Amino acid sequence: MTDKAQAPTHRLGQTEFVALMAMLFATIAISIDAVLPALPDIAATLTPSAPNAAQLVVTSFVLGMGLGTFVAGPLSDRFGRKRVIMAGSGVYALAALACYVAPTLETLLIARLVQGIGAAAPRTVSVAMIRDLFHGREMARIMSFAMMIFTIVPAIAPLMGQGIIALADWHAIFLAYVAFSGLTMLWLGLRQPETLPEDSRRSLHLGDLARATIELARHPVVIVSTVLQTLTLGALFATLSSIQPIFETVHGRADSFPLWFAVIAVASMSGSLLNSRIVMTLGMRRVVRGTYAAQIGLTLVTLGLLGTGLVTGNTAFVVHLVWCIGLFAMMGLTMGNLNALAMEPVGHIAGLAASVILSLATVGSVLLAIPVGLAFDGTVMPLLWGVAVLIGLALALSLATLGEPRD
């Protein structure tokens, strides 16, 4: 069945649709970024003897998201996009309440894992929703617009977290997650039509799922995109795990961290904006290759300046800040394009495809990010070297595989 035949008879206007998709994406961003200012308080309260363990509040959520992604897409192929997003959001909200009352770090990590499982539905199924309505470079363009708006959430989430801590304590951040999810689901439920018609839905028979998964594996671009997303997200999650301790310990800017994080998030919006303007002309493959090349160059220069001590003090902070902006901007220039490349040949199994691709990429990225984050030794060097390796591998793979054909 063609994309045109699968489209619903009524659509939201493009502006509102993009904004709604951005808010569904933002479930992940707010769940990670709002808790970053609370990591020192969580460590002091629940794990004072091992403060680095507080980073697992971030990676446990991401791991849960990766696990949940395995099932969210196939369920949406069977029961429809909206129903699965609503159910996942319910799990997310209940797990957030469990986080609020968690008495130990272990309990908190388990609740965060479950919260991530629930968050997988809005994050994964929103990609399938976009693929139901758009494909190719147009899908990449819509993803870029959504990522642009989505970037506003990482900009304000740490400030929100810091404000909540000032008014109450770190536990109350999890109540804010419940409120955010509730508002987004109200918007989705009232305004967005179902994008997958009844006659386009697929069964959950294991044989059908196995055949669809095998079909995915037969498309080289799907495999390459998944590996590249794994490496890219690995660099991102390693940075998110380490960024608060680095700002506090290395640069002495713990109190102003949320403001600087907002600067990074807003400035990195340029990546999505640039991609929306050039992807239709240059194509997704060329943009991805060029972005990796620029990022590895920036990382090596930063390593040279900071590793050799050529810059110190405030200058070293500015160099690190520019590097962070470049890394976050890289997401806007790569992830939407990689998703669109992978989804292009598999639109008829969009839900399952989004699940398999995102789940493998997310779980794999967590496994790459955890050792880099835990290697923090009071300097920025472990993070820079870890990102250099990950993006270097991504550049090499993209150069070897994404040069043809034209997308």
Short mmCIF file of C-alpha atoms in Angstrom, two decimals:
data_model
loop_
_atom_site.label_atom_id
_atom_site.label_comp_id
_atom_site.label_asym_id
_atom_site.label_seq_id
_atom_site.Cartn_x
_atom_site.Cartn_y
_atom_site.Cartn_z
CA MET A 1 0.00 0.00 0.00
CA THR A 2 1.34 3.42 -0.92
CA ASP A 3 2.06 6.23 1.51
CA LYS A 4 -0.80 8.20 -0.01
CA ALA A 5 -3.26 5.39 0.63
CA GLN A 6 -2.15 5.10 4.22
CA ALA A 7 -2.60 8.79 5.01
CA PRO A 8 -5.57 9.75 7.23
CA THR A 9 -8.39 11.73 5.70
CA HIS A 10 -7.79 14.63 8.12
CA ARG A 11 -4.47 16.08 9.19
CA LEU A 12 -3.32 18.70 11.61
CA GLY A 13 -1.72 21.72 10.02
CA GLN A 14 2.01 21.21 9.55
CA THR A 15 2.97 23.75 12.22
CA GLU A 16 0.83 22.16 14.93
CA PHE A 17 1.83 18.64 13.87
CA VAL A 18 5.54 19.50 14.07
CA ALA A 19 5.05 21.13 17.47
CA LEU A 20 3.20 18.08 18.81
CA MET A 21 5.85 15.69 17.50
CA ALA A 22 8.50 17.87 19.13
CA MET A 23 6.73 17.58 22.48
CA LEU A 24 6.55 13.80 22.13
CA PHE A 25 10.29 13.75 21.39
CA ALA A 26 10.79 16.05 24.38
CA THR A 27 9.53 13.38 26.79
CA ILE A 28 13.05 11.98 26.59
CA ALA A 29 14.84 15.32 26.88
CA ILE A 30 12.93 16.55 29.91
CA SER A 31 13.29 13.16 31.61
CA ILE A 32 17.08 13.33 31.29
CA ASP A 33 17.94 17.02 31.42
CA ALA A 34 15.69 18.20 34.25
CA VAL A 35 17.30 15.74 36.65
CA LEU A 36 20.90 16.79 35.86
CA PRO A 37 21.05 19.60 38.47
CA ALA A 38 19.74 17.13 41.05
CA LEU A 39 22.58 14.60 40.63
CA PRO A 40 24.70 16.05 43.48
CA ASP A 41 21.67 16.05 45.83
CA ILE A 42 20.69 12.53 44.77
CA ALA A 43 24.26 11.38 45.40
CA ALA A 44 24.35 13.08 48.82
CA THR A 45 20.99 11.57 49.80
CA LEU A 46 21.16 8.05 48.38
CA THR A 47 24.80 7.20 47.60
CA PRO A 48 27.19 9.50 49.53
CA SER A 49 30.02 6.95 49.49
CA ALA A 50 29.95 6.58 45.69
CA PRO A 51 28.80 9.90 44.16
CA ASN A 52 29.62 8.81 40.59
CA ALA A 53 26.84 6.20 40.88
CA ALA A 54 24.26 9.00 40.69
CA GLN A 55 25.02 9.17 36.94
CA LEU A 56 23.14 5.87 36.63
CA VAL A 57 19.90 7.82 37.14
CA VAL A 58 20.46 9.02 33.57
CA THR A 59 21.67 5.81 31.95
CA SER A 60 19.11 3.56 33.66
CA PHE A 61 16.35 5.66 32.12
CA VAL A 62 17.98 5.45 28.69
CA LEU A 63 18.41 1.69 29.05
CA GLY A 64 14.72 1.32 29.89
CA MET A 65 13.86 3.44 26.87
CA GLY A 66 15.90 1.13 24.69
CA LEU A 67 14.17 -1.97 26.07
CA GLY A 68 10.71 -0.44 25.72
CA THR A 69 11.42 0.54 22.15
CA PHE A 70 11.59 -3.15 21.18
CA VAL A 71 7.84 -3.51 21.76
CA ALA A 72 6.36 -0.03 21.29
CA GLY A 73 6.61 -0.02 17.50
CA PRO A 74 5.14 -3.49 16.81
CA LEU A 75 2.31 -2.73 19.24
CA SER A 76 1.58 0.49 17.35
CA ASP A 77 1.55 -1.43 14.05
CA ARG A 78 -1.14 -3.65 15.54
CA PHE A 79 -3.25 -1.35 17.72
CA GLY A 80 -2.61 2.08 16.22
CA ARG A 81 -0.22 4.89 17.05
CA LYS A 82 -2.29 6.96 19.49
CA ARG A 83 -3.42 4.08 21.69
CA VAL A 84 0.14 2.84 22.25
CA ILE A 85 1.49 6.32 22.98
CA MET A 86 -1.25 6.83 25.57
CA ALA A 87 -0.54 3.49 27.25
CA GLY A 88 3.20 4.10 27.35
CA SER A 89 2.68 7.54 28.82
CA GLY A 90 0.57 6.00 31.58
CA VAL A 91 3.44 3.65 32.49
CA TYR A 92 5.81 6.62 32.38
CA ALA A 93 3.69 8.66 34.81
CA LEU A 94 3.24 5.78 37.27
CA ALA A 95 6.99 5.10 37.26
CA ALA A 96 7.65 8.81 37.87
CA LEU A 97 5.49 8.59 40.99
CA ALA A 98 7.53 5.55 42.08
CA CYS A 99 10.69 7.63 41.62
CA TYR A 100 9.17 10.34 43.80
CA VAL A 101 8.82 7.98 46.77
CA ALA A 102 11.95 5.84 46.14
CA PRO A 103 13.81 5.35 49.44
CA THR A 104 17.07 3.96 48.01
CA LEU A 105 19.22 4.43 44.92
CA GLU A 106 18.44 0.87 43.82
CA THR A 107 14.70 1.53 43.98
CA LEU A 108 15.13 4.80 42.13
CA LEU A 109 17.13 3.11 39.37
CA ILE A 110 14.49 0.40 38.92
CA ALA A 111 11.75 3.02 38.74
CA ARG A 112 13.79 5.03 36.25
CA LEU A 113 14.25 1.89 34.14
CA VAL A 114 10.46 1.41 34.06
CA GLN A 115 9.96 5.10 33.36
CA GLY A 116 12.24 4.75 30.36
CA ILE A 117 10.23 1.75 29.13
CA GLY A 118 7.09 3.91 29.21
CA ALA A 119 8.82 6.86 27.54
CA ALA A 120 9.76 4.63 24.60
CA ALA A 121 6.20 4.80 23.29
CA PRO A 122 5.95 8.56 22.63
CA ARG A 123 9.54 8.71 21.38
CA THR A 124 9.40 5.70 19.04
CA VAL A 125 5.83 5.81 17.80
CA SER A 126 6.09 9.52 16.97
CA VAL A 127 8.74 8.59 14.38
CA ALA A 128 6.32 6.02 12.91
CA MET A 129 3.60 8.70 12.89
CA ILE A 130 5.83 10.99 10.84
CA ARG A 131 6.70 8.13 8.47
CA ASP A 132 2.97 7.43 8.01
CA LEU A 133 2.60 10.91 6.53
CA PHE A 134 6.01 11.75 4.99
CA HIS A 135 9.01 10.00 3.49
CA GLY A 136 12.52 10.62 2.17
CA ARG A 137 13.99 14.12 2.32
CA GLU A 138 10.59 15.56 3.27
CA MET A 139 10.53 13.32 6.34
CA ALA A 140 14.07 14.47 7.19
CA ARG A 141 12.91 18.09 6.85
CA ILE A 142 9.92 17.54 9.16
CA MET A 143 12.19 15.78 11.66
CA SER A 144 14.54 18.78 11.56
CA PHE A 145 11.71 21.20 12.28
CA ALA A 146 10.55 19.01 15.18
CA MET A 147 14.10 18.78 16.54
CA MET A 148 14.38 22.58 16.38
CA ILE A 149 11.35 23.06 18.61
CA PHE A 150 12.35 20.09 20.75
CA THR A 151 15.65 21.85 21.51
CA ILE A 152 13.78 24.43 23.59
CA VAL A 153 13.04 21.73 26.20
CA PRO A 154 16.70 20.85 26.93
CA ALA A 155 17.33 24.58 27.20
CA ILE A 156 14.80 25.09 29.99
CA ALA A 157 14.72 21.63 31.62
CA PRO A 158 17.80 22.07 33.87
CA LEU A 159 16.55 25.53 34.90
CA MET A 160 13.21 23.95 35.71
CA GLY A 161 14.93 21.24 37.72
CA GLN A 162 17.00 23.77 39.63
CA GLY A 163 13.90 25.85 40.36
CA ILE A 164 12.01 22.83 41.65
CA ILE A 165 14.93 21.90 43.90
CA ALA A 166 14.98 25.45 45.30
CA LEU A 167 11.24 25.39 46.02
CA ALA A 168 10.96 21.79 47.25
CA ASP A 169 13.68 19.19 46.75
CA TRP A 170 14.89 16.84 44.02
CA HIS A 171 12.00 14.40 44.58
CA ALA A 172 9.50 16.95 43.22
CA ILE A 173 11.14 16.86 39.79
CA PHE A 174 9.37 13.56 39.20
CA LEU A 175 5.99 15.17 39.84
CA ALA A 176 6.81 17.66 37.08
CA TYR A 177 7.30 14.68 34.73
CA VAL A 178 3.76 13.52 35.50
CA ALA A 179 2.36 16.98 34.71
CA PHE A 180 4.32 17.26 31.45
CA SER A 181 3.17 13.86 30.25
CA GLY A 182 -0.44 14.62 31.15
CA LEU A 183 -0.49 17.88 29.17
CA THR A 184 1.12 16.28 26.11
CA MET A 185 -1.33 13.37 26.14
CA LEU A 186 -4.26 15.78 26.41
CA TRP A 187 -2.99 17.58 23.30
CA LEU A 188 -2.47 14.32 21.42
CA GLY A 189 -5.83 12.90 22.42
CA LEU A 190 -7.85 15.97 21.50
CA ARG A 191 -6.11 17.15 18.35
CA GLN A 192 -4.11 14.48 16.50
CA PRO A 193 -6.00 12.01 14.27
CA GLU A 194 -4.81 8.41 14.15
CA THR A 195 -2.28 8.08 11.31
CA LEU A 196 -2.48 4.31 10.79
CA PRO A 197 -5.83 3.14 9.32
CA GLU A 198 -7.39 -0.12 10.47
CA ASP A 199 -6.77 -1.83 7.13
CA SER A 200 -3.05 -1.04 7.27
CA ARG A 201 -2.42 -2.63 10.67
CA ARG A 202 -0.33 -5.74 11.08
CA SER A 203 -0.66 -8.76 13.31
CA LEU A 204 1.53 -9.55 16.30
CA HIS A 205 2.05 -13.13 15.15
CA LEU A 206 5.65 -14.06 15.93
CA GLY A 207 6.16 -15.41 12.43
CA ASP A 208 5.06 -12.10 10.89
CA LEU A 209 7.30 -10.14 13.26
CA ALA A 210 10.25 -12.42 12.47
CA ARG A 211 9.74 -12.03 8.73
CA ALA A 212 9.50 -8.25 9.06
CA THR A 213 12.68 -8.17 11.15
CA ILE A 214 14.50 -10.31 8.59
CA GLU A 215 13.31 -7.90 5.91
CA LEU A 216 14.89 -5.04 7.84
CA ALA A 217 18.20 -6.87 7.96
CA ARG A 218 18.18 -7.22 4.18
CA HIS A 219 18.44 -3.46 3.71
CA PRO A 220 22.10 -2.39 4.18
CA VAL A 221 21.07 1.21 4.78
CA VAL A 222 19.01 0.10 7.82
CA ILE A 223 22.00 -1.70 9.34
CA VAL A 224 24.40 1.17 8.66
CA SER A 225 21.97 3.75 10.01
CA THR A 226 21.43 1.74 13.19
CA VAL A 227 25.17 1.45 13.85
CA LEU A 228 25.70 5.16 13.16
CA GLN A 229 22.84 6.10 15.48
CA THR A 230 24.37 3.86 18.16
CA LEU A 231 27.73 5.61 17.94
CA THR A 232 26.15 9.08 17.80
CA LEU A 233 23.84 8.49 20.76
CA GLY A 234 26.72 6.90 22.66
CA ALA A 235 28.64 10.19 22.37
CA LEU A 236 25.55 12.16 23.41
CA PHE A 237 24.69 10.06 26.47
CA ALA A 238 28.31 9.92 27.61
CA THR A 239 28.35 13.73 27.48
CA LEU A 240 25.03 14.06 29.30
CA SER A 241 26.25 11.71 32.05
CA SER A 242 29.45 13.70 32.55
CA ILE A 243 28.46 17.28 31.85
CA GLN A 244 27.22 18.27 35.31
CA PRO A 245 30.24 16.83 37.18
CA ILE A 246 32.57 18.49 34.65
CA PHE A 247 30.94 21.91 35.05
CA GLU A 248 31.07 21.52 38.85
CA THR A 249 34.49 19.94 39.38
CA VAL A 250 36.56 21.12 36.41
CA HIS A 251 35.10 24.58 35.80
CA GLY A 252 33.65 25.46 39.21
CA ARG A 253 30.27 26.42 37.77
CA ALA A 254 27.84 24.16 39.61
CA ASP A 255 25.40 26.95 40.50
CA SER A 256 25.28 28.39 36.99
CA PHE A 257 25.23 25.00 35.22
CA PRO A 258 21.52 25.18 34.22
CA LEU A 259 22.10 28.57 32.58
CA TRP A 260 25.11 27.34 30.65
CA PHE A 261 23.22 24.20 29.63
CA ALA A 262 20.46 26.46 28.29
CA VAL A 263 23.07 28.36 26.28
CA ILE A 264 24.36 25.08 24.84
CA ALA A 265 20.86 23.86 23.96
CA VAL A 266 19.76 27.09 22.29
CA ALA A 267 23.00 27.49 20.36
CA SER A 268 22.90 23.86 19.20
CA MET A 269 19.48 24.53 17.67
CA SER A 270 21.52 25.83 14.75
CA GLY A 271 22.18 22.22 13.75
CA SER A 272 18.52 21.44 13.15
CA LEU A 273 17.93 24.82 11.50
CA LEU A 274 20.87 24.31 9.15
CA ASN A 275 19.77 20.79 8.30
CA SER A 276 16.23 21.92 7.43
CA ARG A 277 17.74 24.40 4.96
CA ILE A 278 20.37 22.20 3.28
CA VAL A 279 19.07 18.63 3.37
CA MET A 280 16.70 19.07 0.43
CA THR A 281 19.63 20.30 -1.71
CA LEU A 282 22.63 18.33 -0.47
CA GLY A 283 20.86 15.13 0.55
CA MET A 284 20.95 13.22 3.80
CA ARG A 285 24.10 11.19 3.18
CA ARG A 286 26.32 14.15 2.35
CA VAL A 287 25.10 16.12 5.38
CA VAL A 288 25.78 13.19 7.72
CA ARG A 289 29.31 12.62 6.39
CA GLY A 290 30.19 16.31 6.55
CA THR A 291 28.85 16.64 10.08
CA TYR A 292 30.91 13.73 11.41
CA ALA A 293 34.04 15.15 9.75
CA ALA A 294 33.46 18.57 11.32
CA GLN A 295 32.78 17.06 14.77
CA ILE A 296 35.87 14.86 14.83
CA GLY A 297 37.93 17.88 13.77
CA LEU A 298 36.46 19.99 16.57
CA THR A 299 37.04 17.21 19.11
CA LEU A 300 40.69 16.73 18.12
CA VAL A 301 41.34 20.48 18.32
CA THR A 302 39.71 20.57 21.77
CA LEU A 303 41.80 17.62 22.90
CA GLY A 304 44.92 19.38 21.73
CA LEU A 305 44.10 22.65 23.48
CA LEU A 306 42.90 21.18 26.78
CA GLY A 307 45.07 18.07 26.92
CA THR A 308 48.33 19.97 26.47
CA GLY A 309 47.36 22.80 28.79
CA LEU A 310 47.67 25.43 26.05
CA VAL A 311 44.52 27.05 27.45
CA THR A 312 43.45 27.24 31.09
CA GLY A 313 40.91 28.94 33.31
CA ASN A 314 38.11 30.84 31.61
CA THR A 315 39.60 30.20 28.16
CA ALA A 316 39.51 26.46 28.78
CA PHE A 317 35.88 26.78 29.81
CA VAL A 318 34.99 28.64 26.61
CA VAL A 319 36.75 25.97 24.53
CA HIS A 320 34.81 23.23 26.30
CA LEU A 321 31.57 25.18 25.91
CA VAL A 322 32.09 25.51 22.14
CA TRP A 323 32.82 21.79 21.93
CA CYS A 324 29.58 20.98 23.77
CA ILE A 325 27.59 23.19 21.40
CA GLY A 326 29.17 21.42 18.44
CA LEU A 327 28.35 18.00 19.84
CA PHE A 328 24.71 18.85 20.51
CA ALA A 329 24.36 20.56 17.12
CA MET A 330 25.64 17.34 15.56
CA MET A 331 22.45 15.63 16.70
CA GLY A 332 20.29 17.97 14.62
CA LEU A 333 22.42 17.33 11.55
CA THR A 334 22.57 13.54 11.83
CA MET A 335 19.79 11.80 13.77
CA GLY A 336 16.83 12.98 11.69
CA ASN A 337 18.67 12.17 8.47
CA LEU A 338 19.75 8.75 9.70
CA ASN A 339 16.19 7.95 10.79
CA ALA A 340 14.81 9.04 7.43
CA LEU A 341 17.41 7.00 5.52
CA ALA A 342 16.61 3.90 7.54
CA MET A 343 12.84 4.30 7.30
CA GLU A 344 12.73 5.09 3.58
CA PRO A 345 12.57 1.46 2.31
CA VAL A 346 10.41 0.10 5.17
CA GLY A 347 7.42 2.44 5.39
CA HIS A 348 5.00 -0.51 5.25
CA ILE A 349 6.39 -1.78 8.59
CA ALA A 350 7.18 1.65 10.04
CA GLY A 351 6.28 0.83 13.65
CA LEU A 352 8.36 -2.31 13.88
CA ALA A 353 11.19 -0.69 11.94
CA ALA A 354 11.27 2.33 14.27
CA SER A 355 11.28 -0.03 17.26
CA VAL A 356 14.09 -2.27 16.08
CA ILE A 357 16.29 0.58 14.89
CA LEU A 358 15.81 2.85 17.91
CA SER A 359 15.97 0.05 20.47
CA LEU A 360 19.20 -1.42 19.15
CA ALA A 361 20.71 2.05 18.84
CA THR A 362 19.60 3.10 22.33
CA VAL A 363 20.66 -0.04 24.18
CA GLY A 364 23.95 -0.14 22.29
CA SER A 365 24.62 3.54 23.00
CA VAL A 366 24.05 3.05 26.73
CA LEU A 367 26.57 0.23 26.78
CA LEU A 368 29.05 2.57 25.10
CA ALA A 369 28.22 5.58 27.27
CA ILE A 370 28.32 4.01 30.75
CA PRO A 371 32.09 3.25 30.82
CA VAL A 372 32.90 6.69 29.38
CA GLY A 373 30.75 8.41 32.02
CA LEU A 374 32.10 6.33 34.90
CA ALA A 375 35.67 7.04 33.73
CA PHE A 376 35.29 10.66 34.89
CA ASP A 377 38.43 11.43 36.89
CA GLY A 378 38.03 15.11 37.66
CA THR A 379 39.09 16.17 34.15
CA VAL A 380 37.39 16.43 30.76
CA MET A 381 39.90 14.08 29.09
CA PRO A 382 38.01 10.72 29.43
CA LEU A 383 34.92 12.25 27.83
CA LEU A 384 36.84 13.87 24.97
CA TRP A 385 38.76 10.70 24.17
CA GLY A 386 35.61 8.59 24.38
CA VAL A 387 33.72 10.89 22.00
CA ALA A 388 36.72 11.06 19.65
CA VAL A 389 36.71 7.27 19.33
CA LEU A 390 32.94 7.01 18.84
CA ILE A 391 32.64 9.81 16.27
CA GLY A 392 35.83 8.69 14.55
CA LEU A 393 34.26 5.27 14.02
CA ALA A 394 31.03 6.93 12.80
CA LEU A 395 32.97 9.02 10.29
CA ALA A 396 34.89 6.02 8.98
CA LEU A 397 31.70 3.97 8.57
CA SER A 398 29.76 6.81 6.91
CA LEU A 399 32.57 7.46 4.44
CA ALA A 400 32.74 3.76 3.58
CA THR A 401 29.01 3.17 3.18
CA LEU A 402 27.03 6.37 2.64
CA GLY A 403 28.64 7.60 -0.56
CA GLU A 404 26.02 5.94 -2.78
CA PRO A 405 23.37 5.81 -4.03
CA ARG A 406 21.75 9.26 -4.11
CA ASP A 407 19.06 9.58 -1.40
#
